[in-house]
CSV table of C-alpha atoms and ligand atoms in Angstrom, one decimal:
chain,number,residue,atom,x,y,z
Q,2,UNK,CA,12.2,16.9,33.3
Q,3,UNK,CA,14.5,14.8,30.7
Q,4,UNK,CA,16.8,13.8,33.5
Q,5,UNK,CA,13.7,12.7,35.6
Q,6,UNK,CA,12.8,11.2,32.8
Q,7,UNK,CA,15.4,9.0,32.4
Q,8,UNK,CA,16.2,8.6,35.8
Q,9,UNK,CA,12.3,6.8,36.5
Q,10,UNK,CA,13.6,4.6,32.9
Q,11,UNK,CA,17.0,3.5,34.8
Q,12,UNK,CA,15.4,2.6,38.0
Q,13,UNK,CA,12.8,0.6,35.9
Q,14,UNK,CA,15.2,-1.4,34.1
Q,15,UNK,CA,17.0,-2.2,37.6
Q,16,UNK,CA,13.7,-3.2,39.3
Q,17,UNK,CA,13.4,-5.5,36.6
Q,18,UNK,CA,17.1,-7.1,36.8
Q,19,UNK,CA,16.4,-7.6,40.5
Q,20,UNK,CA,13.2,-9.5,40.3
Q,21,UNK,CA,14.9,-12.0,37.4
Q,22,UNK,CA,18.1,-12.3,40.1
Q,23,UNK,CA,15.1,-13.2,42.7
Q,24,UNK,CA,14.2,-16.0,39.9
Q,25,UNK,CA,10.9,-14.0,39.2
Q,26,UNK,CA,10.3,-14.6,35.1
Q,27,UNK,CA,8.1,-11.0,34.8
Q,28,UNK,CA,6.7,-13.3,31.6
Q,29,UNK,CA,4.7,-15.6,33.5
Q,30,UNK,CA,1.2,-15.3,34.2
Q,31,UNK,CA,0.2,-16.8,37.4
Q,32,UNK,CA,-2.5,-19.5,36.5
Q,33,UNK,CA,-4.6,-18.3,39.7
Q,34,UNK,CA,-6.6,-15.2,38.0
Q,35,UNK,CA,-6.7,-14.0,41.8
Q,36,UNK,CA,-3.3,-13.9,41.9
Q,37,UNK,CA,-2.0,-13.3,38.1
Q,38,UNK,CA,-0.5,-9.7,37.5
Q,39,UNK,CA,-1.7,-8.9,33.8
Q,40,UNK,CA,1.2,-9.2,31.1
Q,41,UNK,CA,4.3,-7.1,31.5
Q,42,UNK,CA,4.3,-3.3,29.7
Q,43,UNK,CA,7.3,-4.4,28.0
Q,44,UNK,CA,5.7,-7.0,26.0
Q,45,UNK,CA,3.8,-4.1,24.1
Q,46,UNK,CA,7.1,-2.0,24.0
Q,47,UNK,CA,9.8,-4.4,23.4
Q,48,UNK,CA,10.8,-4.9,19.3
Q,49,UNK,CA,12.6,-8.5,20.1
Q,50,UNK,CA,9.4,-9.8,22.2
Q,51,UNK,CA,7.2,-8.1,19.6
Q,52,UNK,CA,9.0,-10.1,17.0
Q,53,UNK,CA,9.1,-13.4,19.3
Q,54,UNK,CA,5.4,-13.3,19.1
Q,55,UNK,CA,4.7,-13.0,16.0
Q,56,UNK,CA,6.4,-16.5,15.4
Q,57,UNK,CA,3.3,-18.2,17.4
Q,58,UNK,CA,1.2,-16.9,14.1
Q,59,UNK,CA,2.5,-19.6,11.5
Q,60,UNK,CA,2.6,-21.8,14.5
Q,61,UNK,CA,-1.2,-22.1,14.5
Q,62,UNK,CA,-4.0,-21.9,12.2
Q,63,UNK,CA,-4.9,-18.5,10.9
Q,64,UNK,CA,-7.7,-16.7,9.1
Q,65,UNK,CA,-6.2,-15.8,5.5
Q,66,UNK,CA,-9.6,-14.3,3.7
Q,67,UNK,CA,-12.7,-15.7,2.1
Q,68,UNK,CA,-13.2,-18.0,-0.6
Q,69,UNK,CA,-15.8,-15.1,-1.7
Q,70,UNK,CA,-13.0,-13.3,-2.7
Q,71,UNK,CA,-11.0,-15.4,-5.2
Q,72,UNK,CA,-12.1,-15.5,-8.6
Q,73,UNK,CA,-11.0,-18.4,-10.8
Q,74,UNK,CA,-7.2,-17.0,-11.4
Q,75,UNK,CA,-6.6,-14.3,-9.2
Q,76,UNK,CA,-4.2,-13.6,-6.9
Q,77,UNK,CA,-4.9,-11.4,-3.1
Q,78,UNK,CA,-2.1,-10.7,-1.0
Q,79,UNK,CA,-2.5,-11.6,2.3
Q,80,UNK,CA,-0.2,-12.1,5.3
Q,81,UNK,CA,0.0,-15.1,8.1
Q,82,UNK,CA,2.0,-12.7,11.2
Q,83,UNK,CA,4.0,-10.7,9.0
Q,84,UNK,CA,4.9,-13.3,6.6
Q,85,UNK,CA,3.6,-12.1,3.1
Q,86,UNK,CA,1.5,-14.8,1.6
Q,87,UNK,CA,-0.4,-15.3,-1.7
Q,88,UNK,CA,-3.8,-16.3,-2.1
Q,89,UNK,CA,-4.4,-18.0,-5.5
Q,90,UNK,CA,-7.3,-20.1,-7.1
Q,91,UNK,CA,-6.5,-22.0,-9.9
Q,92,UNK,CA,-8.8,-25.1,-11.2
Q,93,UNK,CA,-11.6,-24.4,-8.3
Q,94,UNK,CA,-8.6,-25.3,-6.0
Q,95,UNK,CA,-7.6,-22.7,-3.3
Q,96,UNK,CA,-3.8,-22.2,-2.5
Q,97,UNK,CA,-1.9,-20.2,-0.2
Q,98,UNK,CA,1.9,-19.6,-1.5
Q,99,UNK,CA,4.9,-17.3,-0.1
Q,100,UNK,CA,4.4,-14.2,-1.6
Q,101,UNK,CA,8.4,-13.6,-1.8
Q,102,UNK,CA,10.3,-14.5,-5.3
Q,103,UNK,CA,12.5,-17.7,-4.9
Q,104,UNK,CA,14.9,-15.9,-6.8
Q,105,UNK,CA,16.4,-12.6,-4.9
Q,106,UNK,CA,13.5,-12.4,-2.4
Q,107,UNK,CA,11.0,-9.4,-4.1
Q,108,UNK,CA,7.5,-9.5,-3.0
Q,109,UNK,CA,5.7,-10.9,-6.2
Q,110,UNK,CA,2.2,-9.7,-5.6
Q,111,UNK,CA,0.8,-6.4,-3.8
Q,112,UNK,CA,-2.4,-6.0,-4.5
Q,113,UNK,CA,-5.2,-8.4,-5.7
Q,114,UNK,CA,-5.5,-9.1,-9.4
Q,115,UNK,CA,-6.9,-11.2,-12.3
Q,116,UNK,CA,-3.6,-13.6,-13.8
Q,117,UNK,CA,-3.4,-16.7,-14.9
Q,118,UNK,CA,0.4,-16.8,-13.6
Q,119,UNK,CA,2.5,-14.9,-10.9
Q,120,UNK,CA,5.8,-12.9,-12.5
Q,121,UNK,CA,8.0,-11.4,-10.5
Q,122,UNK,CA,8.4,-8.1,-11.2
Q,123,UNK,CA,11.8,-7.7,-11.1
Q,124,UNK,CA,13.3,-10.0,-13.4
Q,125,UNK,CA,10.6,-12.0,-14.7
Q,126,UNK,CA,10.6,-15.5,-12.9
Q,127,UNK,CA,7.2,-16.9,-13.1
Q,128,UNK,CA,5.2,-19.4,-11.3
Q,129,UNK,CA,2.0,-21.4,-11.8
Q,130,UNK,CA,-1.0,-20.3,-9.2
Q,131,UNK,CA,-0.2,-23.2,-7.0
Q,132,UNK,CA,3.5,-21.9,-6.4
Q,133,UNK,CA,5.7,-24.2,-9.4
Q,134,UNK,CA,8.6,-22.2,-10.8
Q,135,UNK,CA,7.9,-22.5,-14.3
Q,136,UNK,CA,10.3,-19.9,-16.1
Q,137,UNK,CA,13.3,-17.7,-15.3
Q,138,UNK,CA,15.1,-16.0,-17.9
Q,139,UNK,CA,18.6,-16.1,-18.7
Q,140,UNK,CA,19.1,-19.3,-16.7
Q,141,UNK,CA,19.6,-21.7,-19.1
Q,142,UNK,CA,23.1,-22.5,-18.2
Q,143,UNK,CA,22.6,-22.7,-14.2
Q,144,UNK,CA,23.2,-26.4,-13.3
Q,145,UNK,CA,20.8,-28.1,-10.9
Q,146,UNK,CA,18.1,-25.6,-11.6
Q,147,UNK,CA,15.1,-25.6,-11.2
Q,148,UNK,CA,15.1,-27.4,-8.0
Q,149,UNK,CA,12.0,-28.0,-5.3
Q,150,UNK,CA,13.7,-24.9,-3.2
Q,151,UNK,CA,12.8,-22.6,-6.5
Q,152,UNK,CA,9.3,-23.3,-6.1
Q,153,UNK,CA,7.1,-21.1,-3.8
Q,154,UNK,CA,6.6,-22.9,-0.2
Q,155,UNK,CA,3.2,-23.6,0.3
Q,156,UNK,CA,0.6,-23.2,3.1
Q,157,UNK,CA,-1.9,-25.7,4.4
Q,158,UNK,CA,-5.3,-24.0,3.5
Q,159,UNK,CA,-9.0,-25.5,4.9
Q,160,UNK,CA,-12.1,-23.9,3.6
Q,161,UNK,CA,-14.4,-23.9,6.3
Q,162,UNK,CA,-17.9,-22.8,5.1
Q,163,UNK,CA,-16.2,-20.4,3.1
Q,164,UNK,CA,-14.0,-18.8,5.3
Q,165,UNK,CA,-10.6,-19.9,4.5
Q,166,UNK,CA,-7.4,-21.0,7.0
Q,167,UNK,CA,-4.0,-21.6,6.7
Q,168,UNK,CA,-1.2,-23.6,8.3
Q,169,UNK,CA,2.2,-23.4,7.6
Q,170,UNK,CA,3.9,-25.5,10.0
Q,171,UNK,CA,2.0,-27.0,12.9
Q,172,UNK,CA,0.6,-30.3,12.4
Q,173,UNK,CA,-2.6,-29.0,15.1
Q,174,UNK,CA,-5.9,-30.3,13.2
Q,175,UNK,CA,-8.2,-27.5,11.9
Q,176,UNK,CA,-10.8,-29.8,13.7
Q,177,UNK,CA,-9.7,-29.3,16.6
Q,178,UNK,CA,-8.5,-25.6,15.9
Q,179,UNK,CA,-12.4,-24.9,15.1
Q,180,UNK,CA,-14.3,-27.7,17.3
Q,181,UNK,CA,-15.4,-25.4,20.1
Q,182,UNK,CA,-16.9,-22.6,17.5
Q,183,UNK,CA,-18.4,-25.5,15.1
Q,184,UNK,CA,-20.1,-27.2,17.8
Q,185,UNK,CA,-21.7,-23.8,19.6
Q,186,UNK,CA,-22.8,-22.5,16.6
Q,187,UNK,CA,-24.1,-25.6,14.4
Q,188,UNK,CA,-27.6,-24.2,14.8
Q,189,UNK,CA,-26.9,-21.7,12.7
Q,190,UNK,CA,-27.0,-22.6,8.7
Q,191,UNK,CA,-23.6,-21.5,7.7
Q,192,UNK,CA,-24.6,-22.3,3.9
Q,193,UNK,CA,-26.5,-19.2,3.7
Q,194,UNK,CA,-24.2,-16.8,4.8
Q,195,UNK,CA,-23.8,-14.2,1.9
Q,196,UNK,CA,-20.7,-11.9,2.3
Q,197,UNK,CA,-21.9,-7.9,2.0
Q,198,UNK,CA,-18.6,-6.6,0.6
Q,199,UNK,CA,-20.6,-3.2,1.7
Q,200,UNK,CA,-19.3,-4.3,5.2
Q,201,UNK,CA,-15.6,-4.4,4.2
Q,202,UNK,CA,-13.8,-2.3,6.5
Q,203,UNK,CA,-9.7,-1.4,6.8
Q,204,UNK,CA,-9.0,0.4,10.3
Q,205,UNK,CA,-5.7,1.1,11.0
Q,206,UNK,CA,-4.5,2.4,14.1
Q,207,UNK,CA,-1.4,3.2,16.1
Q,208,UNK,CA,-1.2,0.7,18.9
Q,209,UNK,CA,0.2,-2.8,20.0
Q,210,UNK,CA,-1.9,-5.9,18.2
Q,211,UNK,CA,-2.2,-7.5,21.7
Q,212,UNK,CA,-3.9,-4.0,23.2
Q,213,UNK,CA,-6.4,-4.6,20.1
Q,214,UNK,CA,-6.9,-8.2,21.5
Q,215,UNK,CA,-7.0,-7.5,25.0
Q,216,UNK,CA,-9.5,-5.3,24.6
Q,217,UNK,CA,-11.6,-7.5,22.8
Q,218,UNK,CA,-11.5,-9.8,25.2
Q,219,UNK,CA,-13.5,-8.4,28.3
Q,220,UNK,CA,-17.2,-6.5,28.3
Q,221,UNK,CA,-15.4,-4.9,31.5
Q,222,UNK,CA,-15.4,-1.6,30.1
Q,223,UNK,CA,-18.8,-1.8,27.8
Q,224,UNK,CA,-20.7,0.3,30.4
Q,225,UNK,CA,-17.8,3.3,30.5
Q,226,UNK,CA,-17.2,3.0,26.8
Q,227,UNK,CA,-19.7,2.1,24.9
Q,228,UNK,CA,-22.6,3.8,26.3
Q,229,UNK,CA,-25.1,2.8,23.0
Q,230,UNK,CA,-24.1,-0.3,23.2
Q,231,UNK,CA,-24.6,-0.9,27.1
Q,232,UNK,CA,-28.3,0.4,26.3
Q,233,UNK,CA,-28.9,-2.9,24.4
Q,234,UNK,CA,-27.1,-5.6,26.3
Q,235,UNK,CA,-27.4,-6.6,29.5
Q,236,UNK,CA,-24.3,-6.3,31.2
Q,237,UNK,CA,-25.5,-8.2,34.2
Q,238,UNK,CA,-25.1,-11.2,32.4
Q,239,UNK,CA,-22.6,-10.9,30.5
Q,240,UNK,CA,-20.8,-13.8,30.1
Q,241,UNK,CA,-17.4,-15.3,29.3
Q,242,UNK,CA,-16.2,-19.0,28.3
Q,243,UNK,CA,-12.9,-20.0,27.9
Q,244,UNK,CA,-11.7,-22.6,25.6
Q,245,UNK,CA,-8.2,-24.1,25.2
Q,246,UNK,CA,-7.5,-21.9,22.2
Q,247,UNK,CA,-10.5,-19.5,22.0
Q,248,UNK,CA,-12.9,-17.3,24.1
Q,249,UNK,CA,-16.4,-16.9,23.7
Q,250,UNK,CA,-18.0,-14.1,25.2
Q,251,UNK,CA,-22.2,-13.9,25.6
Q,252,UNK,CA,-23.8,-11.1,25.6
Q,253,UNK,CA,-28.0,-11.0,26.3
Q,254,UNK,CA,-30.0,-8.9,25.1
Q,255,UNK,CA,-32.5,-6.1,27.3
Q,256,UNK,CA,-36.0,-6.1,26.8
Q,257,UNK,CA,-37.4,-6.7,23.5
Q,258,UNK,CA,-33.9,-6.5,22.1
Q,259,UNK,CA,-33.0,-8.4,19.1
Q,260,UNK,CA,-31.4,-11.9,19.9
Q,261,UNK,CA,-31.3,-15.5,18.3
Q,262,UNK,CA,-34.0,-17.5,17.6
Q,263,UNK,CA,-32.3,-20.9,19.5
Q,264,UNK,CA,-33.4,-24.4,19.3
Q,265,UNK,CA,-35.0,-26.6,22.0
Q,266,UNK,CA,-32.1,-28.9,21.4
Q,267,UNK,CA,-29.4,-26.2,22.2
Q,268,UNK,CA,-27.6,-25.7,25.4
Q,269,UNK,CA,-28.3,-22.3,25.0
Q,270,UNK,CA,-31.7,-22.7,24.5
Q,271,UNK,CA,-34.2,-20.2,26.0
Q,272,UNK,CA,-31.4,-17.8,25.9
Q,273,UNK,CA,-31.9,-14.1,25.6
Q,274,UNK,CA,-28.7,-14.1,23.6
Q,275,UNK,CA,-27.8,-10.6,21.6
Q,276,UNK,CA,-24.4,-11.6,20.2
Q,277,UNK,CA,-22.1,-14.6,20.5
Q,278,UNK,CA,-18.6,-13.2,20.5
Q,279,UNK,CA,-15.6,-15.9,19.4
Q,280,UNK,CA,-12.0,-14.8,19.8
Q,281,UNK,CA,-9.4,-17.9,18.5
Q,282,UNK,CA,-5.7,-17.8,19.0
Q,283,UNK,CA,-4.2,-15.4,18.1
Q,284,UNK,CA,-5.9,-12.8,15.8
Q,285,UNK,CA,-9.3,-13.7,14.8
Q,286,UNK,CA,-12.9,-12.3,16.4
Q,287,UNK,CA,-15.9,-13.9,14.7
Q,288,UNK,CA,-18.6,-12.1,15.8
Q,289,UNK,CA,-22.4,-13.6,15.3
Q,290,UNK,CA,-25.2,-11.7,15.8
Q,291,UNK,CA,-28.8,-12.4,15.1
Q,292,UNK,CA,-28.4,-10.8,11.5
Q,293,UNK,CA,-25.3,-12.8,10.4
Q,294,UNK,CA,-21.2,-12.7,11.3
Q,295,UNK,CA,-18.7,-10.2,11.3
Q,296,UNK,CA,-15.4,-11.4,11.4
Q,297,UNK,CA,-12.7,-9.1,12.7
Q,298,UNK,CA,-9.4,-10.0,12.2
Q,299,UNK,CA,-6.2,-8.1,13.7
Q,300,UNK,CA,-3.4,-7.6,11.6
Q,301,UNK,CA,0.5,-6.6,12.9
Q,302,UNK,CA,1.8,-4.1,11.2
Q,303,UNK,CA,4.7,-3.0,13.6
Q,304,UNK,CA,5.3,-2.8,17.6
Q,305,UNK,CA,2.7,0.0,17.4
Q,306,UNK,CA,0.6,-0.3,14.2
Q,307,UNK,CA,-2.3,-2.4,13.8
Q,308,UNK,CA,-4.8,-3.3,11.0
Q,309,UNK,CA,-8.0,-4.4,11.8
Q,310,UNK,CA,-9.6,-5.9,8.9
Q,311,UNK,CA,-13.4,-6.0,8.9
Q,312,UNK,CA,-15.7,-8.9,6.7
Q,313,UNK,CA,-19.6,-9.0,7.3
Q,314,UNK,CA,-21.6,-12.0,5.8
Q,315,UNK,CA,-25.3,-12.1,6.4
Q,316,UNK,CA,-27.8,-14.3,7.2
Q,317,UNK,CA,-30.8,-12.4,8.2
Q,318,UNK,CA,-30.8,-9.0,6.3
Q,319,UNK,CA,-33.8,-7.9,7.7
Q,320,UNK,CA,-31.7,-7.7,11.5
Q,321,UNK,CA,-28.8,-5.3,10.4
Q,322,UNK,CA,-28.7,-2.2,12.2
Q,323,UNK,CA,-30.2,-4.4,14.8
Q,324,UNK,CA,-29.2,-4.7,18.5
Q,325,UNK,CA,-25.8,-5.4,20.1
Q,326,UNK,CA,-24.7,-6.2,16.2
Q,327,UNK,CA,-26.3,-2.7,15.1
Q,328,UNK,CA,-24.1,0.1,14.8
Q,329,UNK,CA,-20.8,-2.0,14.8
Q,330,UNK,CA,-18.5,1.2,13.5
Q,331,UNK,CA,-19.1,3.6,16.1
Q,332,UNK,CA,-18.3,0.4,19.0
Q,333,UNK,CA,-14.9,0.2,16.9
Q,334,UNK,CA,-14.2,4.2,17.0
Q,335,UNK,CA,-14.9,4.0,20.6
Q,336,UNK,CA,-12.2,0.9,21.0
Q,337,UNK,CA,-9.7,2.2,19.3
Q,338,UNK,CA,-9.7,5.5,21.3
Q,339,UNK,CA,-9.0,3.4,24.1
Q,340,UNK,CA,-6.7,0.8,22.8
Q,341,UNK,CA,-4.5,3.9,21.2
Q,342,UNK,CA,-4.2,5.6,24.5
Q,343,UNK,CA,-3.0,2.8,26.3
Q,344,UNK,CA,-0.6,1.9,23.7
Q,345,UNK,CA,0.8,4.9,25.0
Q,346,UNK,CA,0.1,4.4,28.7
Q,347,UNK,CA,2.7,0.9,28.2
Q,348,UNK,CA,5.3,3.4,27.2
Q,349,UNK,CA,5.2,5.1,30.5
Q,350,UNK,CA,7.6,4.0,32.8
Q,351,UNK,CA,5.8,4.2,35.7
Q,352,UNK,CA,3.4,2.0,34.6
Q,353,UNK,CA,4.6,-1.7,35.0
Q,354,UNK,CA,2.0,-4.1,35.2
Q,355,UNK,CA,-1.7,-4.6,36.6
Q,356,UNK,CA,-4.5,-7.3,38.1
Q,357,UNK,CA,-7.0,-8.9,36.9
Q,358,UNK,CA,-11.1,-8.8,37.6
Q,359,UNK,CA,-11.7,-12.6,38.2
Q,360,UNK,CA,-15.1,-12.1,37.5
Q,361,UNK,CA,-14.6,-9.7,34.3
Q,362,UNK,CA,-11.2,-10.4,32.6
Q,363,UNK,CA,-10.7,-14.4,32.0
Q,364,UNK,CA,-10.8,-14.1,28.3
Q,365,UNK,CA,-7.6,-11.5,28.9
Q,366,UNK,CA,-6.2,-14.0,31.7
Q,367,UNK,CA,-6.4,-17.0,28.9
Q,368,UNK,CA,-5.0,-14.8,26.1
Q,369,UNK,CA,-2.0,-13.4,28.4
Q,370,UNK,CA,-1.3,-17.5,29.9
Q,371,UNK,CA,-1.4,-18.7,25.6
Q,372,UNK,CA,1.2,-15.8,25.0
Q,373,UNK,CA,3.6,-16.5,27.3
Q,374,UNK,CA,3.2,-20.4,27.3
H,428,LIG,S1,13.8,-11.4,-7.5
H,428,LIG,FE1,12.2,-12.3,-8.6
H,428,LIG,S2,13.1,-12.7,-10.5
H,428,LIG,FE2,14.6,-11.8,-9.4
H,429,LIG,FE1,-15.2,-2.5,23.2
């Protein structure tokens, strides 16, 4: 069985070598959703193109946490990819600082707390909330010290109606970054939204980030996986929208289901709709439903281990439990099942690569093309 076993592993790695000889890149995805294979397994198996990824993360903007959640002087670790950040408040303004001491590269902070500085804790440099170097002992006789490099490099951070972003190196306008989501959803009256920390959730589970996101991506398998759901939703209708850097998926509601009370003014007016789902490049899912937003937001933790971190701010408290928003922690058991077993499934080596539904799978089209870009 081993020898098989390796034998099937061999003969994939030469299929491979003869198709890049042929000038076939197995990375690209055709632009032609008829024609596009779905992204090579070894993008969820390899550690270098894992890693490769991951560098898109500071690349672009990213969801860092909620302004709900700093106090005046504290301090939240959070991450940006897998690049450990800080989250600080410090004079009613919001920072986002490397998490790793200037000095000999210890994480500072590793779980959230009230301070009025950050201190390393292993030998005492200490740093102002907004990331100045401020004291180090015993270096009174080093010569050019401190200089701008002993600081803590900063983030670009944009509070958007109280969820907070950060940038660390593109110079891609959060306008543009949220344009497609802002102008959907401006019916909504984002001032009211009142986190529920009740609605806090930490899933972690052992698959590939991008098998997470893929499956987010497509209502496809709603029907065969989510049989509660499917009785709410009308999966004839379901809908998806692609944006440059997002997808939206619509799903309607059945019958007397619950769904948005839309203005005449809206495109969507007259709409049955159940639940607006937004996916932006590359990790964040803000879900609204008619009782308020869940936010989703998928975390890399390794090549095969994935944090899903859950945020749910209301609008309409009366509509929770409600519809296709209702009973949102049953829909995440039954995903991670399958995103789990198909982490495995990429390891197989006689699985290679699939198709695409045109009709069903252009959120997973658009996400595969903005990888491999
Ligand atoms: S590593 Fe932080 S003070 Fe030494
Ligand atoms: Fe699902």
């Amino acid at each position: 069985m081993q020898l098989f076993v390796k034998g099937l592993r061999l003969k994939k790695h030469s299929i491979s070598i003869t198709l890049e000889a042929l000038g076939v890149n197995m990375g690209v995805i055709h632009p032609d959703i008829s024609k596009a294979q779905t992204l090579p397994s070894n993008y969820y198996t390899d550690e270098k193109l894992y890693l490769q990824l991951l560098e898109k993360f500071p690349r672009s903007w990213n969801f860092i946490g909620l302004e709900s959640m700093l106090d005046e002087k504290t301090i939240v670790p959070v991450s940006i990819g897998e690049i450990p950040m800080l989250l600080t408040k410090q004079d009613s303004q919001i920072h986002c600082v490397s998490n790793v001491c200037t000095h000999r590269g210890m994480l500072l902070c590793q779980e959230s707390k009230s301070t009025s500085s950050i201190t390393c804790p292993y030998h005492g440099r200490m740093f102002s909330l907004d990331g100045k170097m401020k004291h180090m002992p015993k270096f009174s006789e080093v010569k050019n010290f401190p200089a701008d490099t002993d600081n803590l490099p900063n983030a670009k951070v944009v509070n958007w109606h109280g969820l907070l972003f950060a940038n660390l190196s593109s110079d891609d306008l959060f306008e543009e970054y949220i344009e497609s989501v802002e102008s959907r959803m401006s019916f909504l009256d984002f001032s009211k939204l009142n986190r529920d920390s009740g609605l806090d959730r930490l899933h972690e589970l052992s698959a590939n980030w991008m098998l997470y996101v893929d499956n987010y991506l497509e209502g496809f398998h709603i029907p065969y996986v989510h049989k509660d759901l499917n009785s709410v939703i009308d999966y004839s209708n379901y809908e998806t929208e692609v944006f440059e850097n997002a997808v939206l998926q619509i799903g309607y509601a059945i019958d007397d289901e619950e769904c948005f009370d839309i203005p005449s003014n809206h495109q969507d007016y007259g709409k049955k709709i159940a639940a607006y789902y937004w996916w932006i490049f590359p990790n964040l899912m803000l879900n609204f439903y008619p009782w308020g937003l869940s936010i989703n937001v998928v975390l890399p933790q390794g090549i095969s281990l994935t944090k899903i971190a859950y945020y749910g701010l209301i609008l309409d408290k009366s509509k929770l439990g409600l519809g296709a928003g209702g009973d949102l922690d049953t829909v995440e058991d039954e995903d991670q099942w399958i995103v789990e077993s198909c982490d495995k499934g990429m390891n197989s080596p006689l699985y290679q690569r699939g198709r695409y539904s045109p009709s069903m799978e252009q959120g997973v089209h658009h996400f595969h093309r903005l990888l491999t870009e």
